[in-house]
Short mmCIF file of C-alpha atoms in Angstrom, two decimals:
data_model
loop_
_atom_site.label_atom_id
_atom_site.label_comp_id
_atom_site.label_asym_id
_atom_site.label_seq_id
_atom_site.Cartn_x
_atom_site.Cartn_y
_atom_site.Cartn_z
CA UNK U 129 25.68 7.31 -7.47
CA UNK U 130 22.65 8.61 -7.30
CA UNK U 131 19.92 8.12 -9.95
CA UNK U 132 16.56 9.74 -11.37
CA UNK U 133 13.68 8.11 -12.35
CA UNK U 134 9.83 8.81 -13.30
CA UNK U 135 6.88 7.88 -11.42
CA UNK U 136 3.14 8.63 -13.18
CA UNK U 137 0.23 7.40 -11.93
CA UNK U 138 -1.72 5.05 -13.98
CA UNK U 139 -5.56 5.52 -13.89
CA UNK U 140 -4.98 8.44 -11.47
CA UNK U 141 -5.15 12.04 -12.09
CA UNK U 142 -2.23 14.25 -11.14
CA UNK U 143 -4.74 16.58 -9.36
CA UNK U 144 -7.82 16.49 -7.76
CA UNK U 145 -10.61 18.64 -9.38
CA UNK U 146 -8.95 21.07 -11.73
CA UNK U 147 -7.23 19.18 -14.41
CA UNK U 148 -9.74 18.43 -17.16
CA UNK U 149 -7.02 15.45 -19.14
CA UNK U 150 -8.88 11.98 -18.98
CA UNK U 151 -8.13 9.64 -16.52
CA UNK U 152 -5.69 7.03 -18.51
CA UNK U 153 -7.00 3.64 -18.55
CA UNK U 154 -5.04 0.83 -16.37
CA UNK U 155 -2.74 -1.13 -18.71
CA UNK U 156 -3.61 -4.51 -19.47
CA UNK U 157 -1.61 -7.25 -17.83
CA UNK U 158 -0.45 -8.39 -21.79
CA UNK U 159 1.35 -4.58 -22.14
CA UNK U 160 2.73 -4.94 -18.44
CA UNK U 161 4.09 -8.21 -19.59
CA UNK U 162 6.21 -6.73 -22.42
CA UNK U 163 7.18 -3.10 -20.61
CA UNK U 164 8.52 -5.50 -17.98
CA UNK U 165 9.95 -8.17 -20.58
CA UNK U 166 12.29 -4.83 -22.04
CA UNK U 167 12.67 -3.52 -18.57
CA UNK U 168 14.38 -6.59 -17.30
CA UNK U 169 15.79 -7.75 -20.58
CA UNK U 170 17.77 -4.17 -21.07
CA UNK U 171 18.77 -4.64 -16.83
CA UNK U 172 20.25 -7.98 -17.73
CA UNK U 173 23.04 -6.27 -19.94
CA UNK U 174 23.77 -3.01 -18.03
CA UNK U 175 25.87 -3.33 -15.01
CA UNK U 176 24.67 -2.96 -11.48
CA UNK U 177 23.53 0.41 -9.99
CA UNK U 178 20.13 1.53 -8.95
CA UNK U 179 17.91 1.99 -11.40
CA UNK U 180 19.24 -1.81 -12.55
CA UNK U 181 18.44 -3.20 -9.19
CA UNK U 182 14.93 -1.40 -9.53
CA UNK U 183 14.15 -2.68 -12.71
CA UNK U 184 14.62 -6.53 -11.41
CA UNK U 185 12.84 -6.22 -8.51
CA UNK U 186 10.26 -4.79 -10.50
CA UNK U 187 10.02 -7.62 -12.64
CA UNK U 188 10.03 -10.26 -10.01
CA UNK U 189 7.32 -8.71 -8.22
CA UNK U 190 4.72 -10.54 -10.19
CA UNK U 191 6.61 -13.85 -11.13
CA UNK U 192 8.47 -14.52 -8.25
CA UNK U 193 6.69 -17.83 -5.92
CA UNK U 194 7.94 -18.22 -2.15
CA UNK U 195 6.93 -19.11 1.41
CA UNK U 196 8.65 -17.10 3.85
CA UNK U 197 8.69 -16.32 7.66
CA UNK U 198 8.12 -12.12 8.09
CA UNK U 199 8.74 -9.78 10.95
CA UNK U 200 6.68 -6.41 10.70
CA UNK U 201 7.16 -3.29 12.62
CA UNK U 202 4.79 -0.69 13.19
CA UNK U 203 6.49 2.43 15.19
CA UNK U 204 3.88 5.05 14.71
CA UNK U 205 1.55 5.50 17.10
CA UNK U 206 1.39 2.52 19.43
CA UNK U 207 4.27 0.41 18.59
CA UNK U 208 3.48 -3.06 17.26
CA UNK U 209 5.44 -5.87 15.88
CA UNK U 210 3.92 -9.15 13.94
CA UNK U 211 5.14 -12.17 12.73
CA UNK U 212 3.48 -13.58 9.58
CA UNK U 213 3.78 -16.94 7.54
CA UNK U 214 3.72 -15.57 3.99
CA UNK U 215 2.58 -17.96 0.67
CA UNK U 216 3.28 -15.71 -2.47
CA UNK U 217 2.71 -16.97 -6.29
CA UNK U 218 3.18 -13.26 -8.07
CA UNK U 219 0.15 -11.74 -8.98
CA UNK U 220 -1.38 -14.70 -9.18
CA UNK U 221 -1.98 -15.21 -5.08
CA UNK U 222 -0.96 -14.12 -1.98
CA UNK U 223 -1.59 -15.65 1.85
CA UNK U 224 -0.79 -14.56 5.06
CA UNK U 225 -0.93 -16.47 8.42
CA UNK U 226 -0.21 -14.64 11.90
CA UNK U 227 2.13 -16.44 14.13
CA UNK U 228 2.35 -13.49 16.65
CA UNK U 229 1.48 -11.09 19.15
CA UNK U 230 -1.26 -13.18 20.86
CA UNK U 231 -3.78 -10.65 19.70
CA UNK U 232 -3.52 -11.44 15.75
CA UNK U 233 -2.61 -14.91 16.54
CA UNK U 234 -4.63 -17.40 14.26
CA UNK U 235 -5.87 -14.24 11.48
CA UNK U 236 -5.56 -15.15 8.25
CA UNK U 237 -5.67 -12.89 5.13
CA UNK U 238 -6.10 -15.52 1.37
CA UNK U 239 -6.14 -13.26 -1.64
CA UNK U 240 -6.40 -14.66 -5.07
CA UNK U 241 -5.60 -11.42 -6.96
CA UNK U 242 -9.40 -10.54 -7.42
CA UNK U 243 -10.89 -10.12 -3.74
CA UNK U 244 -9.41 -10.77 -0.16
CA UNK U 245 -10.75 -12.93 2.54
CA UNK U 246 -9.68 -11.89 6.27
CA UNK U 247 -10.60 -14.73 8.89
CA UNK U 248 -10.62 -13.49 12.17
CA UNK U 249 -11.20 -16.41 14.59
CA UNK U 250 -11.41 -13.91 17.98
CA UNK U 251 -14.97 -12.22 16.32
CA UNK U 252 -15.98 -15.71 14.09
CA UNK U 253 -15.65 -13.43 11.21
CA UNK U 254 -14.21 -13.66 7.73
CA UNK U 255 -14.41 -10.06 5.93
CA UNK U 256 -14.51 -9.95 2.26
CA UNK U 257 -12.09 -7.42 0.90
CA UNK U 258 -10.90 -5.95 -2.04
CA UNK U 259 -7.55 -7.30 -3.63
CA UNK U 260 -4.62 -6.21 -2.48
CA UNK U 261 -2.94 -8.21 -4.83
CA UNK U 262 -4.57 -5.89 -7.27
CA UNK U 263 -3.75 -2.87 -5.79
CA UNK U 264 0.04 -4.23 -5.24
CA UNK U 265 -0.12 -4.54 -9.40
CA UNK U 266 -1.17 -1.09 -9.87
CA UNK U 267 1.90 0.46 -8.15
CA UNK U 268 4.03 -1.97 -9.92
CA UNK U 269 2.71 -0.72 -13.00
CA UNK U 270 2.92 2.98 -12.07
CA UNK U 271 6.46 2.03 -10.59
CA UNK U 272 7.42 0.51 -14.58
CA UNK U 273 6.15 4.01 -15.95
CA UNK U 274 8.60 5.35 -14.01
CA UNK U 275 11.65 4.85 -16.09
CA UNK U 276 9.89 7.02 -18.90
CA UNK U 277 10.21 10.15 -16.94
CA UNK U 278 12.10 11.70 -13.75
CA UNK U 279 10.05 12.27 -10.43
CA UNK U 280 12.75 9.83 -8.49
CA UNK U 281 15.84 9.40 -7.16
CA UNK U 282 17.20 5.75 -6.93
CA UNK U 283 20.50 5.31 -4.98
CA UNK U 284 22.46 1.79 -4.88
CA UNK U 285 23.65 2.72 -0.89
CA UNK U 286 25.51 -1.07 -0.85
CA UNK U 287 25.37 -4.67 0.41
CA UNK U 288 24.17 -7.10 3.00
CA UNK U 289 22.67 -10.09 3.62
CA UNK U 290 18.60 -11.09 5.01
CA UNK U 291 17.31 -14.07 5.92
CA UNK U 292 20.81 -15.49 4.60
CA UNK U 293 20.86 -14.49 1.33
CA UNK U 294 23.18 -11.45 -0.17
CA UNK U 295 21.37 -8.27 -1.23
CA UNK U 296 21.64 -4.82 -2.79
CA UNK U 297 20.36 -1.83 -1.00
CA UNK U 298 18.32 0.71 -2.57
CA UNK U 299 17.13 4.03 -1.05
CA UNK U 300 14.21 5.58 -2.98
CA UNK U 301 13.46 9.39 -2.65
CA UNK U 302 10.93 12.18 -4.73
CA UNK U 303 13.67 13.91 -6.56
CA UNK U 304 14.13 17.50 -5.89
CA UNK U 305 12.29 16.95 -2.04
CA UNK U 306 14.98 17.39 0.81
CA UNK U 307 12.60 16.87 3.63
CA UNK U 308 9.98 14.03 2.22
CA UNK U 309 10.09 10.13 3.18
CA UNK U 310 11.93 7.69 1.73
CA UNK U 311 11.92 4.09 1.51
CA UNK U 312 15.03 2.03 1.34
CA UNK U 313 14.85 -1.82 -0.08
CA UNK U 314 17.30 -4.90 0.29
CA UNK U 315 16.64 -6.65 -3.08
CA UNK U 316 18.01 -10.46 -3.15
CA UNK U 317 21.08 -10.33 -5.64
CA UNK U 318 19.77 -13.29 -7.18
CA UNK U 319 15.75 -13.34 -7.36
CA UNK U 320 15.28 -9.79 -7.43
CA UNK U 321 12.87 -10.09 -4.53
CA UNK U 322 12.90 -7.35 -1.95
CA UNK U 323 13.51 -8.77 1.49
CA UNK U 324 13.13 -6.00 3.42
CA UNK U 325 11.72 -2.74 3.05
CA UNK U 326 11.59 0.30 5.80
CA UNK U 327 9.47 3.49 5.49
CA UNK U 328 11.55 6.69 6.48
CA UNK U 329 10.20 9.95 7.44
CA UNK U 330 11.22 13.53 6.55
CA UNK U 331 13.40 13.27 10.49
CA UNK U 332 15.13 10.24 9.50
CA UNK U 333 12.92 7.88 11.59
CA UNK U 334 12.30 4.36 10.60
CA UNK U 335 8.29 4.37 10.40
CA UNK U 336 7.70 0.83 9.27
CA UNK U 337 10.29 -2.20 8.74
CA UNK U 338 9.16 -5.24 7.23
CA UNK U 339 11.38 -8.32 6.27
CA UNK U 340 12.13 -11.97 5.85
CA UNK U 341 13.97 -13.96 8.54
CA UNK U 342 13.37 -17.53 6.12
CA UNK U 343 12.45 -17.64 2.56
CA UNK U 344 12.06 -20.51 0.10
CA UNK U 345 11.92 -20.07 -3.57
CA UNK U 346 9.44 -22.55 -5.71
CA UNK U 347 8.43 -22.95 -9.07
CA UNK U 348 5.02 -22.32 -8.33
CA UNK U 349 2.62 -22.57 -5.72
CA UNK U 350 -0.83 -24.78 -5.36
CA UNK U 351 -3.69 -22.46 -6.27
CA UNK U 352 -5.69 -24.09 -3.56
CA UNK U 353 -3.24 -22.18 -1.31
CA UNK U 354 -4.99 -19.12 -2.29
CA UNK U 355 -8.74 -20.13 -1.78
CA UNK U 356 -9.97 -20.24 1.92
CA UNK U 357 -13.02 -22.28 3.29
CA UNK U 358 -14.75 -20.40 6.61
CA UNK U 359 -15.38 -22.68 9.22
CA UNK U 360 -19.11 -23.57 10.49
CA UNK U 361 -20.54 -20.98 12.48
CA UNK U 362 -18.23 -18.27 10.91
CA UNK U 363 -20.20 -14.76 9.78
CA UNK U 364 -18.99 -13.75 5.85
CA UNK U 365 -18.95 -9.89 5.85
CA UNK U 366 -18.58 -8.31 2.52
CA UNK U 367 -17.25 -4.85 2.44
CA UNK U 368 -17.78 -2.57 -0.51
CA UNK U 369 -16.40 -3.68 -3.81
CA UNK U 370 -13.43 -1.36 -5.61
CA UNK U 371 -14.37 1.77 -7.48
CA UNK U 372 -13.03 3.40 -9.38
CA UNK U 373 -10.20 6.86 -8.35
CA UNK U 374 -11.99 9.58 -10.07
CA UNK U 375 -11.39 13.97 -10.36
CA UNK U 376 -12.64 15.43 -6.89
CA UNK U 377 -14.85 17.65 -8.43
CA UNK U 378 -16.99 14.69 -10.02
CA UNK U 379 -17.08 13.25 -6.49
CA UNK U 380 -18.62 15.83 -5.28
CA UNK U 381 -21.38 15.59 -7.01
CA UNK U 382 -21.71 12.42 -6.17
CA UNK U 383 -22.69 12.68 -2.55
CA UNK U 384 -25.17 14.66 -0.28
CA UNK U 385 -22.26 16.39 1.84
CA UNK U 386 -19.67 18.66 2.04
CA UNK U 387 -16.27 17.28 1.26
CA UNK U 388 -13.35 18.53 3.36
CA UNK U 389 -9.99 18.86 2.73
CA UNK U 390 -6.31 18.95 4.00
CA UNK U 391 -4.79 22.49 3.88
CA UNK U 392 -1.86 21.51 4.96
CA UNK U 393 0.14 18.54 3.58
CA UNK U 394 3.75 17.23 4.27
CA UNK U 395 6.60 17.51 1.72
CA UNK U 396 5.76 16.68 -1.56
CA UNK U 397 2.52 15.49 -1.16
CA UNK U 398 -0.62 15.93 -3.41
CA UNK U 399 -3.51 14.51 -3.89
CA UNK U 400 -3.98 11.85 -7.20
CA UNK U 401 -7.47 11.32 -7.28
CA UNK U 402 -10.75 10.35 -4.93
CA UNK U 403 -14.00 7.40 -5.00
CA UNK U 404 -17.08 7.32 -3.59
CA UNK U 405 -17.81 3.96 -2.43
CA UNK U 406 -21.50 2.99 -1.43
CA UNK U 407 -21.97 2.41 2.20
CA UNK U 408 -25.57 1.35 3.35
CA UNK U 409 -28.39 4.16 2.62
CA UNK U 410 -24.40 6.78 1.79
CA UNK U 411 -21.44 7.22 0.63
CA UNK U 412 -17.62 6.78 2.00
CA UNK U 413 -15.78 9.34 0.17
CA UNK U 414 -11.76 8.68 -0.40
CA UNK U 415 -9.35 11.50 -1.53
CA UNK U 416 -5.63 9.74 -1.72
CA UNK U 417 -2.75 11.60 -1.54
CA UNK U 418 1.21 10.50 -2.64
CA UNK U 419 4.47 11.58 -2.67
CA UNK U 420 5.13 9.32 -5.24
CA UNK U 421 6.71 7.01 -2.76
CA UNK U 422 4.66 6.87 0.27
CA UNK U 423 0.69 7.41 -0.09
CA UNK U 424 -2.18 7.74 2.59
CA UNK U 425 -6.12 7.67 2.41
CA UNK U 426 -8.57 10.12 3.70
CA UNK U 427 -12.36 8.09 4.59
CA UNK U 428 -15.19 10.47 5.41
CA UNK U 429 -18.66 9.99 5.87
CA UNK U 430 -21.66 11.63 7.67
CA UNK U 431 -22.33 9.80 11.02
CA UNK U 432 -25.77 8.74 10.23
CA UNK U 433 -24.14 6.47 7.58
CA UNK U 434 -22.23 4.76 10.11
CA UNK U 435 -23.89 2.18 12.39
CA UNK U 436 -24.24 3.43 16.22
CA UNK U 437 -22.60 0.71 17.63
CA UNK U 438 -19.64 1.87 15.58
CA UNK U 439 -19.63 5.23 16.74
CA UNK U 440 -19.80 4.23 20.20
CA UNK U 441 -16.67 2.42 19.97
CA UNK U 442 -14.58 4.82 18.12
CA UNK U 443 -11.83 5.97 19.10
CA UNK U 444 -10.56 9.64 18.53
CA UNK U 445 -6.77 9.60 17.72
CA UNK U 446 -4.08 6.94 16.92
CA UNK U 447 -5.63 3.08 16.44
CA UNK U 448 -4.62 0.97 19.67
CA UNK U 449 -3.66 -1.71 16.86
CA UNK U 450 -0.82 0.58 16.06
CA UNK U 451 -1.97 -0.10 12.20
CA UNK U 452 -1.03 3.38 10.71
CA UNK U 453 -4.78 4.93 11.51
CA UNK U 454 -6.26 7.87 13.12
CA UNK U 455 -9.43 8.78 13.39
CA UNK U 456 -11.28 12.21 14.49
CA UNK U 457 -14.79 13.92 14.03
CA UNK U 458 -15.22 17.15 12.28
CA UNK U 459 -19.22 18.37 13.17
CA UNK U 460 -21.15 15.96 11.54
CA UNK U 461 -17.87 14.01 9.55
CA UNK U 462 -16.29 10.77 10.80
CA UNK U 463 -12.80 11.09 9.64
CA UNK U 464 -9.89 8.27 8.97
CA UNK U 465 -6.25 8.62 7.81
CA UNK U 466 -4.74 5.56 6.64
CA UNK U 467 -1.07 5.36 5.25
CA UNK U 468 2.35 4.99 7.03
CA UNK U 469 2.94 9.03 8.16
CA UNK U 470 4.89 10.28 10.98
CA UNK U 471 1.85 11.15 13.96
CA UNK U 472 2.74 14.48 14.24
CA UNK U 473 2.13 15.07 10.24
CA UNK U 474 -1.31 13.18 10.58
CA UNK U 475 -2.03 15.71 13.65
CA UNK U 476 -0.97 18.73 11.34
CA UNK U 477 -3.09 17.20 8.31
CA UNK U 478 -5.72 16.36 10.70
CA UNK U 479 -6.12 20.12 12.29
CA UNK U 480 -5.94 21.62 8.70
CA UNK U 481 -8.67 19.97 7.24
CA UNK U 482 -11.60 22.40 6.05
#
């Protein structure tokens, strides 16, 4: 049976630029608490379809503390396929250790739900990072709001069994979109933990899988887990901190250049919101875009914001890392499309934008 749900973004707009409604304010982690207390306590005595399932995993997402072995698959672009060592305490911390291919071997990523440290030993590097933690317990939140109105369609498709363990299977659609990506879940029939997750597009293809081959459920994990030391001799490189998703049209007036945009966009796509982030003597301007499933992220900035090293090095089209990014010039812009779409979308949305 197949079953609708709501998704609203929380601290987003609907639109960019038009819309004149205040942005909402992010809900503290004390009301996410409770919505997710009643969403999982009401689950507990209904009986088991989607929007059940859902719920749970919902409500794990932050509680839930594991170590786990991972196998990710990246088939857009260049095909690429990791294997991680994963640490996970909630919302409360998050590590990830490459095992594999040789050229991620030894990367680490330690995020403590407030920033995110990413040691690469190659380059004697550790970059400073917003959370993704964080960002992981926005969407949760927006995914909770969901059950208050009816943008979704959940559908419990059956059974099977990861890394050992028997799950349910989800697949999770926009409601009313015939042609827009989905993304199907095997949730763990007794943690409520997804175990693996795949990205669809419109054609059917599998864009991304990602899932557990081991996993070992703890009470909690050490917080020292979650804190990460560089080595002597290792560079600390501190990106720019998170800002806040804001109407286009205040954006604009924010920086010294022209903002483009997509004129074409795939099924059931629109764009939530945008930042400007400070970048040396500019700006980086993000417009993000969802289907209330999937989401990607538009970067642009004027070349002479960008050092010249970097623009000697980069590389027009799909990233050779096979990590979901393409990048083009437009005149003076320096374009970048982030998010798990099919290439030939990103080549539509790419040639569209004015």
């Amino acid at each position: 049976m197949t079953h609708r749900l709501g998704f609203v973004l929380v601290g987003r707009r609907a639109e960019c630029g038009q819309d004149k409604k205040m942005i909402r304010r992010p809900w503290t982690s004390f009301t996410l608490f409770l919505l997710l207390f009643v969403i999982i306590g009401g689950a507990l005595a209904e009986p088991i379809d989607g929007p059940t399932v859902l719920r749970r995993m919902l409500a794990a997402e932050g509680t839930a503390a594991f170590i786990a072995h991972q196998v990710t698959t990246l088939t857009r672009g260049p095909a690429l396929t990791s294997e991680q060592t994963v640490y996970r305490d909630g919302f409360r911390g998050m590590r990830t250790e490459y095992i594999s291919p040789p050229q991620l071997a030894g990367e680490i990523m330690v995020d403590n739900g407030k920033e995110m440290i990413h040691f690469v030993p190659g380059h004697k590097v550790a970059r400073v990072r917003p959370s993704r933690l964080f960002a992981l317990k926005q969407r949760t939140q927006e995914a909770a709001r969901a059950f208050l109105h009816g943008a979704l369609d959940v559908e419990l498709v059956g059974k099977d069994k990861i890394a050992d363990r028997p799950t349910f299977v989800l697949v999770v659609k926009p409601r009313g979109k015939e042609k827009a990506q989905t993304r199907k879940f095997w949730v763990d029939s007794e943690k409520w933990i997804k175990l693996k997750t795949e990205d669809i597009g419109p054609d059917g293809t599998v864009l991304s899988t990602s899932y557990y081959t081991k996993i070992e459920f703890l009470d909690k994990l050490p917080q020292e887990k979650f804190q990460f030391e560089p080595p002597p001799g290792v560079k600390i490189e501190r990106g720019p901190a998170r800002t806040q998703v804001m109407p286009l049209e205040k954006v604009r007036q924010l920086v010294k250049f022209r903002i483009l945009e997509p004129t074409y966009l795939p099924n059931g796509f629109k764009c939530i919101g945008a930042t400007a982030i400070p970048f040396r003597q500019g700006k980086i301007v993000v417009l993000r875009y969802s289907d209330g499933i999937l989401s990607f992220s538009l970067f642009q900035t004027p070349g002479r914001v960008l050092d010249r090293g970097f623009l000697q090095r980069l590389r027009e089209g799909p990233s050779p890392s096979g990590k979901n990014i393409y990048s083009w010039r437009r005149g003076d812009l320096n374009l970048t499309l982030v998010g798990p779409i099919p290439l030939h979308e990103v080549q539509k949305i790419a040639e569209s934008v004015r």
